[in-house]
Tab-separated table of C-alpha atoms in Angstrom:
chain	number	residue	atom	x	y	z
T	1085	MET	CA	69.601	112.579	85.352
T	1086	THR	CA	72.751	110.683	86.185
T	1087	HIS	CA	74.204	110.302	89.674
T	1088	LEU	CA	77.635	110.090	88.043
T	1089	PRO	CA	78.716	113.721	87.585
T	1090	ILE	CA	82.271	113.230	86.317
T	1091	LEU	CA	83.080	112.345	82.717
T	1092	ASP	CA	86.308	110.329	82.540
T	1093	ARG	CA	88.232	111.735	79.580
T	1094	ALA	CA	90.208	108.519	79.119
T	1095	THR	CA	87.206	106.212	78.805
T	1096	GLY	CA	84.323	108.564	77.970
T	1097	MET	CA	82.325	106.996	80.816
T	1098	HIS	CA	80.652	108.797	83.707
T	1099	ARG	CA	81.729	108.034	87.260
T	1100	SER	CA	81.268	109.391	90.772
T	1101	VAL	CA	83.677	111.445	92.840
T	1102	ILE	CA	84.612	108.410	94.941
T	1103	ARG	CA	87.219	106.177	93.328
T	1104	TRP	CA	89.268	103.317	94.646
T	1105	PRO	CA	92.979	104.203	94.648
T	1106	ASP	CA	95.143	102.828	91.858
T	1107	ALA	CA	96.540	99.375	92.636
T	1108	CYS	CA	93.873	98.922	95.308
T	1109	PRO	CA	90.649	97.834	93.562
T	1110	PRO	CA	87.625	96.766	95.631
T	1111	PRO	CA	87.296	93.090	96.545
T	1112	LEU	CA	86.049	90.822	93.762
T	1113	ASP	CA	82.782	90.247	95.605
T	1114	GLY	CA	82.463	93.839	96.867
T	1115	CYS	CA	79.126	95.615	96.461
T	1116	ARG	CA	78.153	96.550	92.919
T	1117	TRP	CA	77.600	100.201	93.918
T	1118	CYS	CA	80.288	100.986	96.501
T	1119	GLY	CA	82.762	98.061	96.513
T	1120	THR	CA	82.346	97.312	100.223
T	1121	PRO	CA	82.544	93.580	101.080
T	1122	TYR	CA	79.293	91.845	102.036
T	1123	LEU	CA	80.330	91.200	105.651
T	1124	GLY	CA	81.155	94.858	106.276
T	1125	HIS	CA	78.344	96.395	104.259
T	1126	GLY	CA	75.404	96.382	106.649
T	1127	SER	CA	71.809	96.924	105.569
T	1128	GLU	CA	72.285	100.430	104.165
T	1129	ARG	CA	75.280	102.332	102.862
T	1130	TYR	CA	75.529	105.548	100.850
T	1131	ALA	CA	77.286	105.861	97.489
T	1132	ALA	CA	77.147	108.947	95.264
T	1133	SER	CA	76.374	106.748	92.267
T	1134	ARG	CA	73.377	105.029	93.887
T	1135	GLY	CA	72.357	106.819	97.090
T	1136	TRP	CA	71.347	104.691	100.092
T	1137	HIS	CA	71.426	101.039	99.137
T	1138	GLY	CA	71.725	97.507	100.427
T	1139	TYR	CA	74.467	95.125	99.314
T	1140	ALA	CA	74.187	94.158	95.636
T	1141	GLU	CA	76.336	91.509	93.981
T	1142	PRO	CA	78.795	92.935	91.461
T	1143	THR	CA	78.223	92.272	87.786
T	1144	THR	CA	80.373	89.779	85.914
T	1145	ALA	CA	82.025	92.688	84.086
T	1146	GLN	CA	82.858	94.384	87.407
T	1147	MET	CA	84.363	91.194	88.808
T	1148	THR	CA	86.434	90.736	85.644
T	1149	ALA	CA	87.650	94.349	85.785
T	1150	ARG	CA	88.535	93.986	89.465
T	1151	ARG	CA	90.425	90.758	88.756
T	1152	ASP	CA	92.283	92.374	85.842
T	1153	ALA	CA	93.176	95.386	87.991
T	1154	ARG	CA	94.997	93.063	90.372
T	1155	ARG	CA	97.235	91.596	87.693
T	1156	PRO	CA	100.771	92.932	87.759
T	1157	VAL	CA	101.932	94.943	84.764
T	1158	ALA	CA	105.299	94.127	83.211
T	1159	PRO	CA	107.642	97.150	83.212
T	1160	GLN	CA	107.968	97.025	79.414
T	1161	ASP	CA	104.157	97.334	79.091
T	1162	ILE	CA	104.009	100.643	80.959
T	1163	PRO	CA	103.798	103.431	78.348
T	1164	ALA	CA	106.336	106.241	78.479
T	1165	ARG	CA	105.003	109.530	79.800
T	1166	THR	CA	104.392	111.955	76.955
T	1167	ARG	CA	102.736	114.688	79.005
T	1168	CYS	CA	102.465	115.811	82.616
T	1169	ASP	CA	100.149	113.483	84.535
T	1170	HIS	CA	99.533	115.504	87.696
T	1171	MET	CA	95.953	115.749	88.945
T	1172	ASN	CA	94.191	118.164	91.273
T	1173	HIS	CA	90.571	118.951	92.233
T	1174	ASP	CA	88.602	122.047	91.263
T	1175	SER	CA	86.326	124.000	93.632
T	1176	VAL	CA	83.515	121.426	93.406
T	1177	GLY	CA	85.692	118.331	93.779
T	1178	ARG	CA	86.033	117.320	90.128
T	1179	GLU	CA	89.381	115.992	88.981
T	1180	VAL	CA	91.384	118.243	86.682
T	1181	PHE	CA	94.571	117.182	84.952
T	1182	CYS	CA	97.584	119.203	83.914
T	1183	GLU	CA	97.526	119.745	80.141
T	1184	ILE	CA	101.164	120.762	79.698
T	1185	GLU	CA	102.814	118.575	77.062
T	1186	ASP	CA	106.268	118.407	78.720
T	1187	PRO	CA	106.143	115.838	81.567
T	1188	ASP	CA	109.142	117.509	83.244
T	1189	HIS	CA	108.023	121.146	82.957
T	1190	GLU	CA	109.270	123.687	85.508
T	1191	GLU	CA	106.254	126.042	85.682
T	1192	ASP	CA	103.031	125.582	87.670
T	1193	HIS	CA	100.563	122.932	86.517
T	1194	ALA	CA	97.702	124.198	84.339
T	1195	ALA	CA	94.425	122.503	83.447
T	1196	GLY	CA	93.787	124.718	80.420
T	1197	ASP	CA	90.603	126.323	81.767
T	1198	GLY	CA	92.229	128.850	84.073
T	1199	ILE	CA	92.867	126.363	86.882
T	1200	THR	CA	96.503	126.257	87.971
T	1201	TRP	CA	98.284	124.779	90.978
T	1202	PRO	CA	101.924	124.903	92.142
T	1203	ARG	CA	104.462	122.179	91.616
T	1204	GLU	CA	105.230	120.301	94.818
T	1205	ASP	CA	108.500	118.648	93.851
């Protein structure tokens, strides 16, 4: 059984509920399981993906991904929005995304499985 309950539709990979905000990746040498730096980690910390754990060095792939996440993106490399990209959480905390094709739609957001939420703009 996996401790990573959420399937990321973009990558097809499982992940936990806790995510680092966009444009704010964990430190390069942050813990493999939770991203907390060594000096602030302590002997035990809880992460949904691992449970209680001590500090573990990140993998080379994690350090590369964290380094790449810090690189600025040129404006011309940002793809144009082709659909609404608003996100919300369902009753158990999973992320749901609006599936309406028009990025500038006027009606409430809808995730396609009966979950809707109002526009806030």
